[in-house]
Amino acid sequence: GDRVGMGAAMLSKPDDAAAIIRALKNEVSIPVTAKIRMLKTREETVAFMHTLVAAGVDAIAVHCRHVPQRSSTPAHWDELRHLVQAVPVPVLGNGDVVSRASAEEWQTKSGCAGLMVARGACDNPSCFALDGPSSTPVEMLHAHVRLSCRYEEVFQNMKYLYLRYYNTVVTPGTDFFNDLSIARSRRQLCEVLDSYGASSSSEDAPAGGLPSLVAFYDELVAGRGVKGPMEEAGWGKGAAKHHEYHETMGIFTPEAMAKGSDSAVGDWVGGGSD
């Protein structure tokens, strides 16, 4: 974002941010909101928020971290209360909201009008249930794999999600994580998950385990009939016919390039990267 002037880069361009808010207010009849990170000082953050308010913003969401900070740094919720009190529009909080308990704690301490959540809901969409999560992370991972295969989700999207968000199951640095990271098809993802017991014998899996993902996948393949192999499914979302990652990587080989595979390269770029 910073390199092309988007995202957090706008924090250093308050006039441009205000111009965007004004332009949107002139064109739409629905509320216009903005999401920001905290600047280096509280005073700078408040000044930026006042600029947005003057431009007509209806609400501001604050990610309670500074620009360089990642999720490994605890969110600075102690600061949000001061920001909530500094502007006349609703302020929402974001950062480390991973359960109903943490949501209630942060909202009570800060007085914010609402909360935004990402990682917690990706790990387990039932994390805000009144009586606690209704599914374990393993069950959620298992269910997501099955649905993604059934509805032909792009393989790279699946792999990114499991490596990035399901860290309570797929722990970075472990053999499980590393083997999953080199999987190059939907079926290989299922094989890795089955081989490490993520679908049948993990500590937080339900009694009796979960059905094999490979068996489920193979049933889907068999059921496709004349529709084509499962490993090529899911790429119809783009303008061109795409193939799975393990096949597509071949377009960069000398043999493929000698054939003038410009269109193939374009297909690969358009399909996203891992």
PDB file of C-alpha atoms in Angstrom:
ATOM      1  CA  GLY A   1       0.000   0.000   0.000  1.00  0.00           C
ATOM      2  CA  ASP A   2       2.715   2.512   0.947  1.00  0.00           C
ATOM      3  CA  ARG A   3       4.527   2.019  -2.361  1.00  0.00           C
ATOM      4  CA  VAL A   4       1.534   3.073  -4.455  1.00  0.00           C
ATOM      5  CA  GLY A   5      -0.010   5.600  -2.095  1.00  0.00           C
ATOM      6  CA  MET A   6      -2.828   3.427  -0.778  1.00  0.00           C
ATOM      7  CA  GLY A   7      -3.723   2.141   2.665  1.00  0.00           C
ATOM      8  CA  ALA A   8      -1.528   3.377   5.509  1.00  0.00           C
ATOM      9  CA  ALA A   9       0.234   5.729   3.094  1.00  0.00           C
ATOM     10  CA  MET A  10      -2.854   7.952   3.285  1.00  0.00           C
ATOM     11  CA  LEU A  11      -2.027   8.712   6.922  1.00  0.00           C
ATOM     12  CA  SER A  12       0.714  11.019   5.668  1.00  0.00           C
ATOM     13  CA  LYS A  13      -1.695  12.695   3.225  1.00  0.00           C
ATOM     14  CA  PRO A  14      -4.590  14.051   5.315  1.00  0.00           C
ATOM     15  CA  ASP A  15      -5.719  16.461   2.605  1.00  0.00           C
ATOM     16  CA  ASP A  16      -6.008  13.646   0.077  1.00  0.00           C
ATOM     17  CA  ALA A  17      -7.882  11.491   2.593  1.00  0.00           C
ATOM     18  CA  ALA A  18     -10.294  14.348   3.274  1.00  0.00           C
ATOM     19  CA  ALA A  19     -10.820  14.899  -0.451  1.00  0.00           C
ATOM     20  CA  ILE A  20     -11.775  11.244  -0.873  1.00  0.00           C
ATOM     21  CA  ILE A  21     -14.296  11.479   1.964  1.00  0.00           C
ATOM     22  CA  ARG A  22     -15.848  14.640   0.503  1.00  0.00           C
ATOM     23  CA  ALA A  23     -16.066  13.097  -2.957  1.00  0.00           C
ATOM     24  CA  LEU A  24     -17.801  10.020  -1.593  1.00  0.00           C
ATOM     25  CA  LYS A  25     -20.221  12.097   0.459  1.00  0.00           C
ATOM     26  CA  ASN A  26     -21.189  13.991  -2.665  1.00  0.00           C
ATOM     27  CA  GLU A  27     -21.886  10.826  -4.635  1.00  0.00           C
ATOM     28  CA  VAL A  28     -23.547   8.349  -2.265  1.00  0.00           C
ATOM     29  CA  SER A  29     -26.477   8.440   0.128  1.00  0.00           C
ATOM     30  CA  ILE A  30     -25.153   5.815   2.537  1.00  0.00           C
ATOM     31  CA  PRO A  31     -22.808   6.515   5.480  1.00  0.00           C
ATOM     32  CA  VAL A  32     -19.143   6.978   4.602  1.00  0.00           C
ATOM     33  CA  THR A  33     -16.603   5.532   7.022  1.00  0.00           C
ATOM     34  CA  ALA A  34     -12.825   5.425   7.242  1.00  0.00           C
ATOM     35  CA  LYS A  35     -10.419   2.940   8.822  1.00  0.00           C
ATOM     36  CA  ILE A  36      -7.039   4.138  10.050  1.00  0.00           C
ATOM     37  CA  ARG A  37      -4.053   3.056  12.088  1.00  0.00           C
ATOM     38  CA  MET A  38      -2.623   5.124  14.906  1.00  0.00           C
ATOM     39  CA  LEU A  39       0.038   7.665  14.006  1.00  0.00           C
ATOM     40  CA  LYS A  40       3.263   8.141  15.976  1.00  0.00           C
ATOM     41  CA  THR A  41       1.613  10.277  18.666  1.00  0.00           C
ATOM     42  CA  ARG A  42      -1.880  10.589  20.078  1.00  0.00           C
ATOM     43  CA  GLU A  43      -1.970  14.230  18.994  1.00  0.00           C
ATOM     44  CA  GLU A  44      -1.209  13.322  15.380  1.00  0.00           C
ATOM     45  CA  THR A  45      -3.878  10.625  15.370  1.00  0.00           C
ATOM     46  CA  VAL A  46      -6.491  12.980  16.801  1.00  0.00           C
ATOM     47  CA  ALA A  47      -5.580  15.678  14.278  1.00  0.00           C
ATOM     48  CA  PHE A  48      -6.006  13.212  11.416  1.00  0.00           C
ATOM     49  CA  MET A  49      -9.360  12.086  12.789  1.00  0.00           C
ATOM     50  CA  HIS A  50     -10.548  15.705  13.050  1.00  0.00           C
ATOM     51  CA  THR A  51      -9.596  16.215   9.408  1.00  0.00           C
ATOM     52  CA  LEU A  52     -11.819  13.280   8.448  1.00  0.00           C
ATOM     53  CA  VAL A  53     -14.667  14.568  10.617  1.00  0.00           C
ATOM     54  CA  ALA A  54     -14.439  18.011   8.994  1.00  0.00           C
ATOM     55  CA  ALA A  55     -14.693  16.302   5.600  1.00  0.00           C
ATOM     56  CA  GLY A  56     -17.943  14.654   6.662  1.00  0.00           C
ATOM     57  CA  VAL A  57     -16.962  11.122   7.674  1.00  0.00           C
ATOM     58  CA  ASP A  58     -19.767   9.321   9.531  1.00  0.00           C
ATOM     59  CA  ALA A  59     -17.636   6.949  11.606  1.00  0.00           C
ATOM     60  CA  ILE A  60     -13.975   6.032  12.051  1.00  0.00           C
ATOM     61  CA  ALA A  61     -12.517   2.602  12.730  1.00  0.00           C
ATOM     62  CA  VAL A  62      -9.130   2.596  14.444  1.00  0.00           C
ATOM     63  CA  HIS A  63      -6.723  -0.315  14.153  1.00  0.00           C
ATOM     64  CA  CYS A  64      -4.965   0.032  17.505  1.00  0.00           C
ATOM     65  CA  ARG A  65      -1.465  -0.455  16.133  1.00  0.00           C
ATOM     66  CA  HIS A  66       1.081   1.811  14.481  1.00  0.00           C
ATOM     67  CA  VAL A  67       1.857   1.409  10.787  1.00  0.00           C
ATOM     68  CA  PRO A  68       4.955  -0.852  11.056  1.00  0.00           C
ATOM     69  CA  GLN A  69       3.398  -3.140  13.663  1.00  0.00           C
ATOM     70  CA  ARG A  70       1.974  -6.558  12.854  1.00  0.00           C
ATOM     71  CA  SER A  71      -0.388  -8.860  14.693  1.00  0.00           C
ATOM     72  CA  SER A  72       2.490 -10.201  16.820  1.00  0.00           C
ATOM     73  CA  THR A  73       2.501  -6.811  18.603  1.00  0.00           C
ATOM     74  CA  PRO A  74      -0.364  -6.473  21.110  1.00  0.00           C
ATOM     75  CA  ALA A  75      -2.927  -3.866  20.087  1.00  0.00           C
ATOM     76  CA  HIS A  76      -2.747  -0.576  22.040  1.00  0.00           C
ATOM     77  CA  TRP A  77      -6.264  -0.615  23.417  1.00  0.00           C
ATOM     78  CA  ASP A  78      -5.299   1.740  26.241  1.00  0.00           C
ATOM     79  CA  GLU A  79      -5.076   4.516  23.648  1.00  0.00           C
ATOM     80  CA  LEU A  80      -8.473   3.997  22.070  1.00  0.00           C
ATOM     81  CA  ARG A  81     -10.421   5.557  24.950  1.00  0.00           C
ATOM     82  CA  HIS A  82      -8.691   8.900  24.327  1.00  0.00           C
ATOM     83  CA  LEU A  83      -9.465   8.724  20.598  1.00  0.00           C
ATOM     84  CA  VAL A  84     -13.117   7.861  21.248  1.00  0.00           C
ATOM     85  CA  GLN A  85     -13.460  10.953  23.418  1.00  0.00           C
ATOM     86  CA  ALA A  86     -11.682  13.220  20.923  1.00  0.00           C
ATOM     87  CA  VAL A  87     -14.213  13.175  18.061  1.00  0.00           C
ATOM     88  CA  PRO A  88     -18.009  13.605  17.779  1.00  0.00           C
ATOM     89  CA  VAL A  89     -18.539  10.608  15.456  1.00  0.00           C
ATOM     90  CA  PRO A  90     -18.723   6.907  16.381  1.00  0.00           C
ATOM     91  CA  VAL A  91     -15.319   5.229  16.731  1.00  0.00           C
ATOM     92  CA  LEU A  92     -14.854   1.492  16.228  1.00  0.00           C
ATOM     93  CA  GLY A  93     -11.914  -0.503  17.566  1.00  0.00           C
ATOM     94  CA  ASN A  94      -9.852  -3.148  15.810  1.00  0.00           C
ATOM     95  CA  GLY A  95      -6.988  -5.403  16.869  1.00  0.00           C
ATOM     96  CA  ASP A  96      -6.775  -8.622  18.931  1.00  0.00           C
ATOM     97  CA  VAL A  97     -10.539  -9.112  19.113  1.00  0.00           C
ATOM     98  CA  VAL A  98     -10.524 -12.908  19.080  1.00  0.00           C
ATOM     99  CA  SER A  99     -13.425 -13.923  21.309  1.00  0.00           C
ATOM    100  CA  ARG A 100     -16.647 -12.657  22.831  1.00  0.00           C
ATOM    101  CA  ALA A 101     -14.809 -12.087  26.116  1.00  0.00           C
ATOM    102  CA  SER A 102     -12.119  -9.937  24.511  1.00  0.00           C
ATOM    103  CA  ALA A 103     -14.749  -8.017  22.535  1.00  0.00           C
ATOM    104  CA  GLU A 104     -16.698  -7.181  25.688  1.00  0.00           C
ATOM    105  CA  GLU A 105     -13.512  -6.265  27.566  1.00  0.00           C
ATOM    106  CA  TRP A 106     -12.200  -3.887  24.911  1.00  0.00           C
ATOM    107  CA  GLN A 107     -15.565  -2.235  24.345  1.00  0.00           C
ATOM    108  CA  THR A 108     -16.058  -1.671  28.068  1.00  0.00           C
ATOM    109  CA  LYS A 109     -12.576  -0.263  28.615  1.00  0.00           C
ATOM    110  CA  SER A 110     -12.535   2.015  25.579  1.00  0.00           C
ATOM    111  CA  GLY A 111     -16.158   3.056  25.241  1.00  0.00           C
ATOM    112  CA  CYS A 112     -15.973   2.487  21.498  1.00  0.00           C
ATOM    113  CA  ALA A 113     -19.175   2.266  19.494  1.00  0.00           C
ATOM    114  CA  GLY A 114     -18.303  -1.077  17.939  1.00  0.00           C
ATOM    115  CA  LEU A 115     -15.564  -3.493  16.992  1.00  0.00           C
ATOM    116  CA  MET A 116     -14.007  -4.990  13.883  1.00  0.00           C
ATOM    117  CA  VAL A 117     -12.638  -8.530  13.777  1.00  0.00           C
ATOM    118  CA  ALA A 118     -10.599 -10.558  11.285  1.00  0.00           C
ATOM    119  CA  ARG A 119      -8.210 -13.229  12.562  1.00  0.00           C
ATOM    120  CA  GLY A 120     -10.462 -14.457  15.366  1.00  0.00           C
ATOM    121  CA  ALA A 121     -13.387 -15.090  13.035  1.00  0.00           C
ATOM    122  CA  CYS A 122     -11.133 -16.653  10.393  1.00  0.00           C
ATOM    123  CA  ASP A 123      -9.829 -19.125  12.975  1.00  0.00           C
ATOM    124  CA  ASN A 124     -13.337 -19.924  14.192  1.00  0.00           C
ATOM    125  CA  PRO A 125     -16.481 -18.116  12.958  1.00  0.00           C
ATOM    126  CA  SER A 126     -18.356 -19.242  16.084  1.00  0.00           C
ATOM    127  CA  CYS A 127     -15.925 -17.442  18.411  1.00  0.00           C
ATOM    128  CA  PHE A 128     -18.563 -14.922  19.542  1.00  0.00           C
ATOM    129  CA  ALA A 129     -21.227 -17.447  20.538  1.00  0.00           C
ATOM    130  CA  LEU A 130     -22.802 -16.667  23.916  1.00  0.00           C
ATOM    131  CA  ASP A 131     -21.835 -20.053  25.336  1.00  0.00           C
ATOM    132  CA  GLY A 132     -18.409 -20.133  23.709  1.00  0.00           C
ATOM    133  CA  PRO A 133     -17.236 -21.463  20.326  1.00  0.00           C
ATOM    134  CA  SER A 134     -19.437 -24.250  19.027  1.00  0.00           C
ATOM    135  CA  SER A 135     -16.643 -25.869  17.021  1.00  0.00           C
ATOM    136  CA  THR A 136     -12.962 -26.520  17.584  1.00  0.00           C
ATOM    137  CA  PRO A 137     -10.399 -25.002  15.188  1.00  0.00           C
ATOM    138  CA  VAL A 138      -9.780 -28.492  13.783  1.00  0.00           C
ATOM    139  CA  GLU A 139     -13.468 -28.928  12.991  1.00  0.00           C
ATOM    140  CA  MET A 140     -13.585 -25.489  11.356  1.00  0.00           C
ATOM    141  CA  LEU A 141     -10.511 -26.262   9.246  1.00  0.00           C
ATOM    142  CA  HIS A 142     -11.998 -29.592   8.228  1.00  0.00           C
ATOM    143  CA  ALA A 143     -15.336 -28.008   7.299  1.00  0.00           C
ATOM    144  CA  HIS A 144     -13.632 -25.250   5.306  1.00  0.00           C
ATOM    145  CA  VAL A 145     -11.578 -27.742   3.276  1.00  0.00           C
ATOM    146  CA  ARG A 146     -14.682 -29.738   2.413  1.00  0.00           C
ATOM    147  CA  LEU A 147     -16.673 -26.669   1.371  1.00  0.00           C
ATOM    148  CA  SER A 148     -13.755 -25.202  -0.583  1.00  0.00           C
ATOM    149  CA  CYS A 149     -13.313 -28.409  -2.561  1.00  0.00           C
ATOM    150  CA  ARG A 150     -17.035 -28.814  -3.141  1.00  0.00           C
ATOM    151  CA  TYR A 151     -17.428 -25.276  -4.458  1.00  0.00           C
ATOM    152  CA  GLU A 152     -14.114 -25.290  -6.364  1.00  0.00           C
ATOM    153  CA  GLU A 153     -12.311 -22.585  -4.424  1.00  0.00           C
ATOM    154  CA  VAL A 154      -8.995 -21.606  -5.986  1.00  0.00           C
ATOM    155  CA  PHE A 155      -6.237 -23.719  -4.431  1.00  0.00           C
ATOM    156  CA  GLN A 156      -3.929 -20.803  -3.675  1.00  0.00           C
ATOM    157  CA  ASN A 157      -6.652 -19.079  -1.656  1.00  0.00           C
ATOM    158  CA  MET A 158      -7.184 -22.202   0.435  1.00  0.00           C
ATOM    159  CA  LYS A 159      -3.499 -22.670   1.111  1.00  0.00           C
ATOM    160  CA  TYR A 160      -2.968 -19.033   2.072  1.00  0.00           C
ATOM    161  CA  LEU A 161      -5.868 -19.107   4.516  1.00  0.00           C
ATOM    162  CA  TYR A 162      -4.697 -22.272   6.269  1.00  0.00           C
ATOM    163  CA  LEU A 163      -1.106 -21.093   6.623  1.00  0.00           C
ATOM    164  CA  ARG A 164      -2.000 -17.541   7.608  1.00  0.00           C
ATOM    165  CA  TYR A 165      -5.016 -17.866   9.888  1.00  0.00           C
ATOM    166  CA  TYR A 166      -5.385 -21.388  11.258  1.00  0.00           C
ATOM    167  CA  ASN A 167      -2.248 -21.119  13.373  1.00  0.00           C
ATOM    168  CA  THR A 168      -3.876 -22.752  16.393  1.00  0.00           C
ATOM    169  CA  VAL A 169      -3.878 -25.922  14.278  1.00  0.00           C
ATOM    170  CA  VAL A 170      -1.217 -25.291  11.640  1.00  0.00           C
ATOM    171  CA  THR A 171       1.605 -23.976  13.825  1.00  0.00           C
ATOM    172  CA  PRO A 172       4.383 -22.096  11.961  1.00  0.00           C
ATOM    173  CA  GLY A 173       7.752 -23.825  12.085  1.00  0.00           C
ATOM    174  CA  THR A 174       6.376 -27.335  12.517  1.00  0.00           C
ATOM    175  CA  ASP A 175       6.708 -30.172   9.997  1.00  0.00           C
ATOM    176  CA  PHE A 176       2.936 -29.972   9.561  1.00  0.00           C
ATOM    177  CA  PHE A 177       3.151 -26.300   8.565  1.00  0.00           C
ATOM    178  CA  ASN A 178       6.127 -26.893   6.258  1.00  0.00           C
ATOM    179  CA  ASP A 179       4.539 -29.843   4.471  1.00  0.00           C
ATOM    180  CA  LEU A 180       1.317 -27.908   4.007  1.00  0.00           C
ATOM    181  CA  SER A 181       3.277 -24.979   2.593  1.00  0.00           C
ATOM    182  CA  ILE A 182       4.727 -27.099  -0.225  1.00  0.00           C
ATOM    183  CA  ALA A 183       1.437 -28.785  -1.166  1.00  0.00           C
ATOM    184  CA  ARG A 184       0.577 -27.959  -4.768  1.00  0.00           C
ATOM    185  CA  SER A 185      -2.993 -29.110  -5.239  1.00  0.00           C
ATOM    186  CA  ARG A 186      -6.221 -29.514  -3.346  1.00  0.00           C
ATOM    187  CA  ARG A 187      -5.655 -33.236  -3.030  1.00  0.00           C
ATOM    188  CA  GLN A 188      -2.166 -32.713  -1.606  1.00  0.00           C
ATOM    189  CA  LEU A 189      -3.633 -30.368   1.002  1.00  0.00           C
ATOM    190  CA  CYS A 190      -6.073 -33.112   1.966  1.00  0.00           C
ATOM    191  CA  GLU A 191      -3.264 -35.681   2.083  1.00  0.00           C
ATOM    192  CA  VAL A 192      -1.172 -33.541   4.415  1.00  0.00           C
ATOM    193  CA  LEU A 193      -4.100 -32.813   6.718  1.00  0.00           C
ATOM    194  CA  ASP A 194      -4.963 -36.504   6.900  1.00  0.00           C
ATOM    195  CA  SER A 195      -1.374 -37.661   7.381  1.00  0.00           C
ATOM    196  CA  TYR A 196      -0.836 -35.371  10.370  1.00  0.00           C
ATOM    197  CA  GLY A 197      -4.128 -36.325  11.933  1.00  0.00           C
ATOM    198  CA  ALA A 198      -5.647 -32.862  11.565  1.00  0.00           C
ATOM    199  CA  SER A 199      -8.834 -34.533  10.424  1.00  0.00           C
ATOM    200  CA  SER A 200      -8.920 -37.482  12.772  1.00  0.00           C
ATOM    201  CA  SER A 201      -6.633 -37.536  15.801  1.00  0.00           C
ATOM    202  CA  SER A 202      -5.683 -34.012  16.856  1.00  0.00           C
ATOM    203  CA  GLU A 203      -6.098 -33.256  20.546  1.00  0.00           C
ATOM    204  CA  ASP A 204      -9.024 -30.898  19.977  1.00  0.00           C
ATOM    205  CA  ALA A 205     -10.756 -33.079  17.389  1.00  0.00           C
ATOM    206  CA  PRO A 206     -14.137 -34.511  18.409  1.00  0.00           C
ATOM    207  CA  ALA A 207     -14.417 -38.010  19.844  1.00  0.00           C
ATOM    208  CA  GLY A 208     -14.151 -40.590  17.112  1.00  0.00           C
ATOM    209  CA  GLY A 209     -12.253 -38.281  14.814  1.00  0.00           C
ATOM    210  CA  LEU A 210     -13.370 -36.751  11.514  1.00  0.00           C
ATOM    211  CA  PRO A 211     -13.788 -38.413   8.113  1.00  0.00           C
ATOM    212  CA  SER A 212     -10.823 -38.572   5.756  1.00  0.00           C
ATOM    213  CA  LEU A 213     -10.488 -35.497   3.570  1.00  0.00           C
ATOM    214  CA  VAL A 214      -8.746 -37.495   0.837  1.00  0.00           C
ATOM    215  CA  ALA A 215     -11.679 -39.912   0.663  1.00  0.00           C
ATOM    216  CA  PHE A 216     -14.095 -36.973   0.461  1.00  0.00           C
ATOM    217  CA  TYR A 217     -12.004 -35.348  -2.262  1.00  0.00           C
ATOM    218  CA  ASP A 218     -11.777 -38.537  -4.315  1.00  0.00           C
ATOM    219  CA  GLU A 219     -15.547 -38.905  -4.154  1.00  0.00           C
ATOM    220  CA  LEU A 220     -15.894 -35.403  -5.568  1.00  0.00           C
ATOM    221  CA  VAL A 221     -13.475 -36.224  -8.391  1.00  0.00           C
ATOM    222  CA  ALA A 222     -15.375 -39.392  -9.240  1.00  0.00           C
ATOM    223  CA  GLY A 223     -18.644 -37.502  -9.236  1.00  0.00           C
ATOM    224  CA  ARG A 224     -17.528 -34.841 -11.692  1.00  0.00           C
ATOM    225  CA  GLY A 225     -17.821 -37.196 -14.672  1.00  0.00           C
ATOM    226  CA  VAL A 226     -17.393 -35.344 -17.972  1.00  0.00           C
ATOM    227  CA  LYS A 227     -16.968 -31.966 -16.278  1.00  0.00           C
ATOM    228  CA  GLY A 228     -13.205 -32.373 -16.182  1.00  0.00           C
ATOM    229  CA  PRO A 229     -10.593 -33.240 -13.571  1.00  0.00           C
ATOM    230  CA  MET A 230     -11.027 -31.705 -10.141  1.00  0.00           C
ATOM    231  CA  GLU A 231      -7.495 -30.292 -10.166  1.00  0.00           C
ATOM    232  CA  GLU A 232      -8.486 -27.942 -12.993  1.00  0.00           C
ATOM    233  CA  ALA A 233     -11.714 -26.770 -11.384  1.00  0.00           C
ATOM    234  CA  GLY A 234     -12.234 -23.386  -9.867  1.00  0.00           C
ATOM    235  CA  TRP A 235     -10.336 -21.308 -12.391  1.00  0.00           C
ATOM    236  CA  GLY A 236     -13.425 -20.375 -14.385  1.00  0.00           C
ATOM    237  CA  LYS A 237     -13.759 -17.307 -12.146  1.00  0.00           C
ATOM    238  CA  GLY A 238     -11.285 -15.531 -14.434  1.00  0.00           C
ATOM    239  CA  ALA A 239     -11.465 -14.682 -18.110  1.00  0.00           C
ATOM    240  CA  ALA A 240      -9.274 -17.576 -19.208  1.00  0.00           C
ATOM    241  CA  LYS A 241      -8.932 -21.277 -18.492  1.00  0.00           C
ATOM    242  CA  HIS A 242      -6.558 -21.796 -15.565  1.00  0.00           C
ATOM    243  CA  HIS A 243      -4.835 -24.825 -14.091  1.00  0.00           C
ATOM    244  CA  GLU A 244      -3.779 -25.749 -10.616  1.00  0.00           C
ATOM    245  CA  TYR A 245      -0.541 -24.387  -9.202  1.00  0.00           C
ATOM    246  CA  HIS A 246       1.508 -27.530  -9.777  1.00  0.00           C
ATOM    247  CA  GLU A 247       0.620 -27.476 -13.466  1.00  0.00           C
ATOM    248  CA  THR A 248       0.839 -23.724 -13.955  1.00  0.00           C
ATOM    249  CA  MET A 249       4.379 -23.458 -12.611  1.00  0.00           C
ATOM    250  CA  GLY A 250       5.482 -25.282 -15.763  1.00  0.00           C
ATOM    251  CA  ILE A 251       4.848 -22.170 -17.865  1.00  0.00           C
ATOM    252  CA  PHE A 252       8.137 -20.727 -16.652  1.00  0.00           C
ATOM    253  CA  THR A 253      10.241 -23.677 -17.850  1.00  0.00           C
ATOM    254  CA  PRO A 254      12.544 -23.144 -20.883  1.00  0.00           C
ATOM    255  CA  GLU A 255      10.388 -25.560 -22.896  1.00  0.00           C
ATOM    256  CA  ALA A 256       7.223 -23.625 -22.191  1.00  0.00           C
ATOM    257  CA  MET A 257       8.822 -20.254 -22.820  1.00  0.00           C
ATOM    258  CA  ALA A 258      10.229 -21.504 -26.126  1.00  0.00           C
ATOM    259  CA  LYS A 259       6.666 -22.111 -27.245  1.00  0.00           C
ATOM    260  CA  GLY A 260       5.831 -18.441 -26.639  1.00  0.00           C
ATOM    261  CA  SER A 261       3.539 -18.901 -23.654  1.00  0.00           C
ATOM    262  CA  ASP A 262       2.757 -15.220 -23.092  1.00  0.00           C
ATOM    263  CA  SER A 263      -0.934 -15.975 -22.695  1.00  0.00           C
ATOM    264  CA  ALA A 264      -0.168 -18.691 -20.180  1.00  0.00           C
ATOM    265  CA  VAL A 265       1.908 -16.288 -18.136  1.00  0.00           C
ATOM    266  CA  GLY A 266      -0.935 -13.824 -18.234  1.00  0.00           C
ATOM    267  CA  ASP A 267      -3.313 -16.534 -17.025  1.00  0.00           C
ATOM    268  CA  TRP A 268      -0.989 -17.320 -14.118  1.00  0.00           C
ATOM    269  CA  VAL A 269      -0.650 -13.708 -13.039  1.00  0.00           C
ATOM    270  CA  GLY A 270      -4.388 -13.193 -13.308  1.00  0.00           C
ATOM    271  CA  GLY A 271      -5.007 -16.233 -11.153  1.00  0.00           C
ATOM    272  CA  GLY A 272      -3.147 -14.839  -8.176  1.00  0.00           C
ATOM    273  CA  SER A 273      -0.081 -16.032  -6.357  1.00  0.00           C
ATOM    274  CA  ASP A 274       0.487 -18.279  -3.403  1.00  0.00           C
TER     275      ASP A 274
END
